[in-house]
Amino acid sequence: MKNKKGKVHNYNMNVRRNFEKQQRGRRKKVVALFGLVIVLIIGGFGIYSAVSSNGENKEATASQGSSSQKPGQAENNNNSVNTESSKLDNSGYIPLKDDKNADDAKVVAERTSGLLKGKLHYPVRDDGKKVVYLTFDDGPSTTNTPEVLDILKKYDIKATFFVMGKSLADHPGAKELLKREAKEGHAIANHSYSHNYQHLYPNRVININNFMEEYNKTNALMKEILGKDFSTRTVRFPGGYWSWNGRENARPVLDKNGIEIVDWDALNGDAEGSGKSTPEQLVAKTKKTVEALGPNADSVVFLMHDTYGKENTVKALPQIIEYFKSKGFEFRTIK
């Protein structure tokens, strides 16, 4: 009986030990699993922190790189932008004081006016030079102005263009031609907006209000095209200043506004009669009007046109240039 009880007791002890052993095994697995979860959580947090920190460092580095420019670099960048903006807003038109090819419009106007009225006589220059000012009215035209500019460029000659505002406004491409005139070193002056005699000179009398309105309108348009640094004070009245009455009332207004009036004292005749003279006739007219000034003529303002229908002026221009060169003239502009 004792042996039987002992066996039962031993059996129960073994069962308990096995149960406790199993329980300990389960607890170890749970602890291990829990530990693994903790490790994964901590590891994931560490990775996230590292990545986040790395991103912040990159941003900080980029920020430092941006803010650690060399002294003056940011300023230079701004200057570069400003310079580019200035280029876009400025045609490169050369002012009188910087233009070695230009003479003062005030001086040229006084000489021309004095010669026309008989108050001055050749020679009028004090430097011993013979100078001709090639001037072109009524342009720019998309047909003839480009060829005129090509010829002038070939001869390395600068001219003065008396621009009509309506020509700029009405014809596509005319604005680019005005820019080309400026960039190639020519002088640009004002020749009214409409060239309408009835509006500018009703009953052949200068209407100074109408004239100034057109003068300002054309100047504003040219400034819009050429940029804020462009300005001109030189004007040619359509038909010529001395052709019209009412000058005594107009002149004080012009003087008050600093406007210099430049007419002409020789021409090729491309606007006379039908305006269809042959190139040979234009050259002959040139020689006739220049030689009429006498052998001492040393300052000649020469009138031509570069508007539509003046193809023969283009054809005659090289011969006209050669004629003036043969007479010892140099070519200058009026500003």
Coordinates of C-alpha atoms in Angstrom, one line a residue:
M1 CA 0.0 0.0 0.0
K2 CA 2.8 2.4 0.8
N3 CA 4.5 1.6 -2.4
K4 CA 1.3 2.4 -4.3
K5 CA 0.9 5.7 -2.6
G6 CA 4.6 6.5 -3.2
K7 CA 4.2 5.8 -6.9
V8 CA 1.1 8.1 -7.0
H9 CA 3.0 10.8 -5.2
N10 CA 6.0 10.5 -7.5
Y11 CA 3.7 10.6 -10.5
N12 CA 2.0 13.8 -9.2
M13 CA 5.4 15.4 -8.6
N14 CA 6.5 14.6 -12.1
V15 CA 3.3 16.0 -13.6
R16 CA 3.8 19.2 -11.5
R17 CA 7.4 19.5 -12.5
N18 CA 6.5 19.1 -16.2
F19 CA 3.7 21.6 -15.9
E20 CA 5.9 24.1 -14.1
K21 CA 8.6 23.5 -16.7
Q22 CA 6.1 24.1 -19.5
Q23 CA 4.9 27.3 -17.8
R24 CA 8.5 28.5 -17.4
G25 CA 9.1 27.8 -21.1
R26 CA 6.0 29.7 -22.1
R27 CA 7.0 32.6 -19.9
K28 CA 10.5 32.6 -21.5
K29 CA 8.9 32.7 -24.9
V30 CA 6.6 35.5 -24.0
V31 CA 9.4 37.5 -22.4
A32 CA 11.6 36.8 -25.5
L33 CA 8.8 37.8 -27.8
F34 CA 8.1 40.9 -25.8
G35 CA 11.8 41.8 -25.8
L36 CA 11.9 41.3 -29.6
V37 CA 9.0 43.7 -30.0
I38 CA 10.7 46.2 -27.8
V39 CA 13.9 45.9 -29.8
L40 CA 12.0 46.4 -33.0
I41 CA 10.2 49.4 -31.7
I42 CA 13.4 51.0 -30.4
G43 CA 15.3 50.1 -33.6
G44 CA 12.6 51.6 -35.8
F45 CA 12.5 54.8 -33.7
G46 CA 16.3 55.0 -34.0
I47 CA 16.2 54.6 -37.8
Y48 CA 13.4 57.2 -38.1
S49 CA 15.4 59.6 -35.9
A50 CA 18.5 59.1 -38.0
V51 CA 16.7 59.6 -41.3
S52 CA 14.9 62.7 -39.9
S53 CA 18.1 64.1 -38.5
N54 CA 19.9 63.5 -41.8
G55 CA 17.1 65.3 -43.7
E56 CA 17.4 68.2 -41.3
N57 CA 21.1 68.3 -41.7
K58 CA 20.8 68.4 -45.5
E59 CA 18.3 71.3 -45.2
A60 CA 20.6 73.0 -42.7
T61 CA 23.6 72.4 -45.1
A62 CA 21.6 73.8 -48.0
S63 CA 20.5 76.7 -46.0
Q64 CA 24.1 77.4 -44.9
G65 CA 25.3 77.0 -48.5
S66 CA 22.8 79.6 -49.5
S67 CA 23.5 82.0 -46.7
S68 CA 27.3 81.4 -46.8
Q69 CA 27.8 83.1 -50.2
K70 CA 31.0 85.0 -50.7
P71 CA 30.7 88.6 -49.7
G72 CA 29.0 90.6 -52.4
Q73 CA 27.8 87.5 -54.3
A74 CA 24.1 88.1 -53.6
E75 CA 24.6 91.8 -54.4
N76 CA 26.3 90.7 -57.7
N77 CA 23.4 88.5 -58.5
N78 CA 21.0 91.4 -58.0
N79 CA 23.2 93.7 -60.0
S80 CA 23.2 91.1 -62.8
V81 CA 19.4 91.1 -62.8
N82 CA 19.3 94.8 -62.8
T83 CA 21.9 95.1 -65.6
E84 CA 19.9 92.7 -67.7
S85 CA 16.7 94.7 -67.0
S86 CA 18.5 97.8 -67.9
K87 CA 19.6 96.3 -71.2
L88 CA 16.0 95.4 -72.0
D89 CA 15.0 98.9 -71.2
N90 CA 17.7 100.7 -73.1
S91 CA 18.5 100.5 -76.8
G92 CA 22.1 101.6 -76.5
Y93 CA 21.3 105.0 -77.9
I94 CA 24.4 107.2 -77.5
P95 CA 23.9 110.6 -75.9
L96 CA 25.5 113.6 -77.5
K97 CA 28.2 113.9 -74.9
D98 CA 29.4 110.4 -75.6
D99 CA 29.0 110.3 -79.4
K100 CA 32.2 111.1 -81.3
N101 CA 30.2 111.3 -84.6
A102 CA 27.6 113.8 -83.4
D103 CA 27.5 117.6 -83.4
D104 CA 25.2 119.7 -81.1
A105 CA 21.8 120.3 -82.7
K106 CA 21.7 123.8 -81.3
V107 CA 25.0 124.7 -83.1
V108 CA 23.9 123.0 -86.4
A109 CA 20.4 124.7 -86.2
E110 CA 21.9 128.2 -85.6
R111 CA 24.3 127.7 -88.6
T112 CA 21.6 126.4 -90.9
S113 CA 19.2 129.1 -89.9
G114 CA 21.8 131.8 -90.2
L115 CA 22.8 130.6 -93.7
L116 CA 19.2 130.4 -94.9
K117 CA 18.4 133.9 -93.7
G118 CA 21.6 135.3 -95.1
K119 CA 22.9 136.3 -91.6
L120 CA 25.9 133.9 -91.9
H121 CA 28.2 133.1 -94.8
Y122 CA 30.5 130.2 -95.5
P123 CA 32.8 129.1 -94.0
V124 CA 30.9 128.7 -90.7
R125 CA 33.1 126.1 -88.9
D126 CA 36.1 126.9 -86.9
D127 CA 37.9 123.6 -87.2
G128 CA 38.8 123.7 -90.9
K129 CA 36.6 120.6 -91.6
K130 CA 34.0 120.1 -94.3
V131 CA 31.0 118.3 -92.9
V132 CA 27.9 116.9 -94.4
Y133 CA 24.9 115.7 -92.3
L134 CA 23.0 113.0 -94.2
T135 CA 19.4 113.2 -93.1
F136 CA 16.4 111.0 -93.9
D137 CA 12.8 112.0 -93.3
D138 CA 9.4 110.2 -92.9
G139 CA 10.7 106.7 -92.0
P140 CA 11.3 104.2 -90.9
S141 CA 9.9 102.1 -93.8
T142 CA 10.2 98.3 -93.9
T143 CA 11.0 98.5 -97.6
N144 CA 13.8 101.2 -97.9
T145 CA 15.2 101.9 -94.4
P146 CA 16.9 98.4 -94.2
E147 CA 18.7 99.0 -97.4
V148 CA 19.7 102.5 -96.4
L149 CA 21.1 101.2 -93.2
D150 CA 23.0 98.5 -95.1
I151 CA 24.6 101.0 -97.3
L152 CA 25.5 103.3 -94.4
K153 CA 27.0 100.4 -92.6
K154 CA 29.1 99.4 -95.7
Y155 CA 30.6 102.9 -95.8
D156 CA 30.9 103.2 -92.0
I157 CA 28.8 106.4 -92.1
K158 CA 26.3 107.6 -89.5
A159 CA 23.2 109.5 -90.5
T160 CA 20.3 111.4 -88.8
F161 CA 16.8 109.9 -89.1
F162 CA 13.9 112.3 -88.7
V163 CA 11.2 109.8 -87.6
M164 CA 7.5 110.1 -88.2
G165 CA 5.5 108.6 -85.4
K166 CA 2.7 107.3 -87.6
S167 CA 5.3 105.2 -89.6
L168 CA 6.3 103.5 -86.3
A169 CA 2.7 102.9 -85.2
D170 CA 1.3 101.7 -88.5
H171 CA 3.8 99.3 -89.9
P172 CA 4.9 96.0 -88.3
G173 CA 8.7 95.8 -88.2
A174 CA 9.2 99.6 -88.1
K175 CA 9.9 99.5 -84.3
E176 CA 12.8 97.0 -84.8
L177 CA 14.2 99.2 -87.5
L178 CA 14.2 102.2 -85.1
K179 CA 16.1 100.0 -82.6
R180 CA 18.6 99.1 -85.3
E181 CA 19.1 102.7 -86.1
A182 CA 20.0 103.4 -82.5
K183 CA 22.2 100.3 -82.1
E184 CA 24.2 101.1 -85.2
G185 CA 25.0 104.6 -83.9
H186 CA 22.8 106.8 -85.9
A187 CA 21.0 109.9 -84.6
I188 CA 17.3 109.9 -84.2
A189 CA 15.1 113.0 -84.3
N190 CA 11.4 114.0 -84.4
H191 CA 9.4 114.7 -87.6
S192 CA 5.9 115.0 -86.1
Y193 CA 3.4 112.1 -85.8
S194 CA 1.0 112.6 -88.7
H195 CA 2.9 114.8 -91.2
N196 CA -0.6 116.3 -91.8
Y197 CA -0.2 119.9 -93.1
Q198 CA -3.9 120.7 -92.5
H199 CA -3.7 119.6 -88.8
L200 CA -0.2 121.1 -88.1
Y201 CA -0.6 124.3 -90.2
P202 CA -4.3 125.2 -90.8
N203 CA -4.4 128.1 -93.3
R204 CA -0.6 127.8 -93.5
V205 CA -0.2 129.0 -89.9
I206 CA 1.6 126.9 -87.4
N207 CA -0.8 125.6 -84.8
I208 CA 1.7 125.3 -82.0
N209 CA -0.7 123.3 -79.7
N210 CA -1.2 120.7 -82.4
F211 CA 2.4 120.6 -83.3
M212 CA 3.5 120.1 -79.6
E213 CA 0.9 117.4 -79.2
E214 CA 2.4 115.5 -82.1
Y215 CA 6.0 116.2 -81.1
N216 CA 5.3 114.8 -77.6
K217 CA 3.4 111.8 -78.9
T218 CA 6.2 110.8 -81.2
N219 CA 8.8 111.3 -78.6
A220 CA 6.8 109.2 -76.1
L221 CA 6.5 106.4 -78.7
M222 CA 10.2 106.4 -79.5
K223 CA 11.0 106.4 -75.8
E224 CA 8.7 103.4 -75.3
I225 CA 10.5 101.6 -78.1
L226 CA 14.1 102.6 -77.3
G227 CA 14.0 102.7 -73.5
K228 CA 14.0 105.2 -70.7
D229 CA 17.5 106.5 -71.5
F230 CA 16.5 107.7 -75.0
S231 CA 15.7 111.4 -75.6
T232 CA 15.9 113.8 -78.4
R233 CA 15.4 117.6 -78.7
T234 CA 15.9 117.8 -82.4
V235 CA 12.9 118.3 -84.7
R236 CA 12.3 119.0 -88.3
F237 CA 9.0 120.6 -89.3
P238 CA 7.2 118.7 -92.1
G239 CA 7.7 121.0 -95.1
G240 CA 10.3 123.0 -93.3
Y241 CA 10.0 125.5 -90.5
W242 CA 10.5 128.5 -92.8
S243 CA 7.7 127.5 -95.1
W244 CA 4.9 128.4 -92.6
N245 CA 3.4 131.5 -91.1
G246 CA 3.0 132.0 -87.3
R247 CA 6.6 131.3 -86.5
E248 CA 6.7 134.4 -84.1
N249 CA 4.1 132.7 -81.9
A250 CA 5.5 129.2 -82.1
R251 CA 9.1 130.0 -81.4
P252 CA 8.8 131.0 -77.7
V253 CA 7.0 127.7 -77.0
L254 CA 9.7 125.7 -78.8
D255 CA 12.5 127.6 -77.1
K256 CA 10.8 127.1 -73.7
N257 CA 10.8 123.3 -74.3
G258 CA 14.5 123.3 -75.5
I259 CA 13.6 122.1 -79.0
E260 CA 16.1 122.7 -81.8
I261 CA 14.7 123.1 -85.3
V262 CA 16.9 121.7 -88.1
D263 CA 16.0 122.4 -91.7
W264 CA 18.3 121.7 -94.7
D265 CA 20.3 123.6 -97.2
A266 CA 20.8 121.0 -99.9
L267 CA 18.8 118.0 -101.1
N268 CA 18.5 115.2 -103.7
G269 CA 15.0 116.2 -104.7
D270 CA 13.4 112.8 -104.0
A271 CA 10.2 114.6 -102.7
E272 CA 9.9 117.1 -105.5
G273 CA 7.3 116.9 -108.3
S274 CA 6.0 113.4 -108.7
G275 CA 8.8 112.1 -106.4
K276 CA 9.7 109.6 -109.1
S277 CA 13.1 110.9 -110.2
T278 CA 15.5 108.4 -111.5
P279 CA 18.7 107.6 -109.5
E280 CA 20.7 109.7 -112.1
Q281 CA 18.4 112.7 -111.6
L282 CA 18.7 112.4 -107.9
V283 CA 22.5 112.5 -108.1
A284 CA 22.4 115.4 -110.5
K285 CA 20.1 117.3 -108.1
T286 CA 22.5 116.6 -105.3
K287 CA 25.4 118.1 -107.2
K288 CA 23.4 121.1 -108.3
T289 CA 22.2 122.1 -104.8
V290 CA 25.5 121.5 -103.1
E291 CA 27.5 123.4 -105.7
A292 CA 25.0 126.3 -105.4
L293 CA 26.2 126.8 -101.8
G294 CA 29.6 127.8 -103.2
P295 CA 33.2 126.5 -102.9
N296 CA 33.5 127.5 -99.2
A297 CA 30.5 125.4 -98.0
D298 CA 31.8 123.6 -95.0
S299 CA 28.5 122.6 -93.2
V300 CA 25.8 121.0 -95.3
V301 CA 22.5 119.6 -94.0
F302 CA 21.4 117.2 -96.8
L303 CA 17.8 116.1 -97.1
M304 CA 16.6 112.7 -98.4
H305 CA 13.7 110.4 -97.6
D306 CA 13.7 106.7 -96.5
T307 CA 9.9 106.2 -96.6
Y308 CA 7.8 104.0 -98.9
G309 CA 8.3 104.6 -102.6
K310 CA 11.8 106.0 -102.3
E311 CA 13.6 103.0 -103.9
N312 CA 15.5 105.3 -106.2
T313 CA 16.9 107.1 -103.2
V314 CA 18.4 103.8 -102.1
K315 CA 19.8 103.2 -105.6
A316 CA 21.3 106.7 -105.7
L317 CA 22.7 106.8 -102.2
P318 CA 26.1 105.1 -102.9
Q319 CA 26.8 107.7 -105.7
I320 CA 25.7 110.5 -103.4
I321 CA 28.1 109.3 -100.7
E322 CA 30.9 109.0 -103.2
Y323 CA 30.3 112.5 -104.5
F324 CA 30.6 114.0 -101.0
K325 CA 33.7 112.0 -100.3
S326 CA 35.3 113.3 -103.6
K327 CA 34.6 116.8 -102.4
G328 CA 36.5 116.2 -99.1
F329 CA 33.4 116.1 -96.8
E330 CA 33.2 113.9 -93.7
F331 CA 29.9 112.6 -92.4
R332 CA 28.5 113.5 -89.0
T333 CA 25.2 113.4 -87.2
I334 CA 23.0 115.9 -85.4
K335 CA 21.9 115.4 -81.7

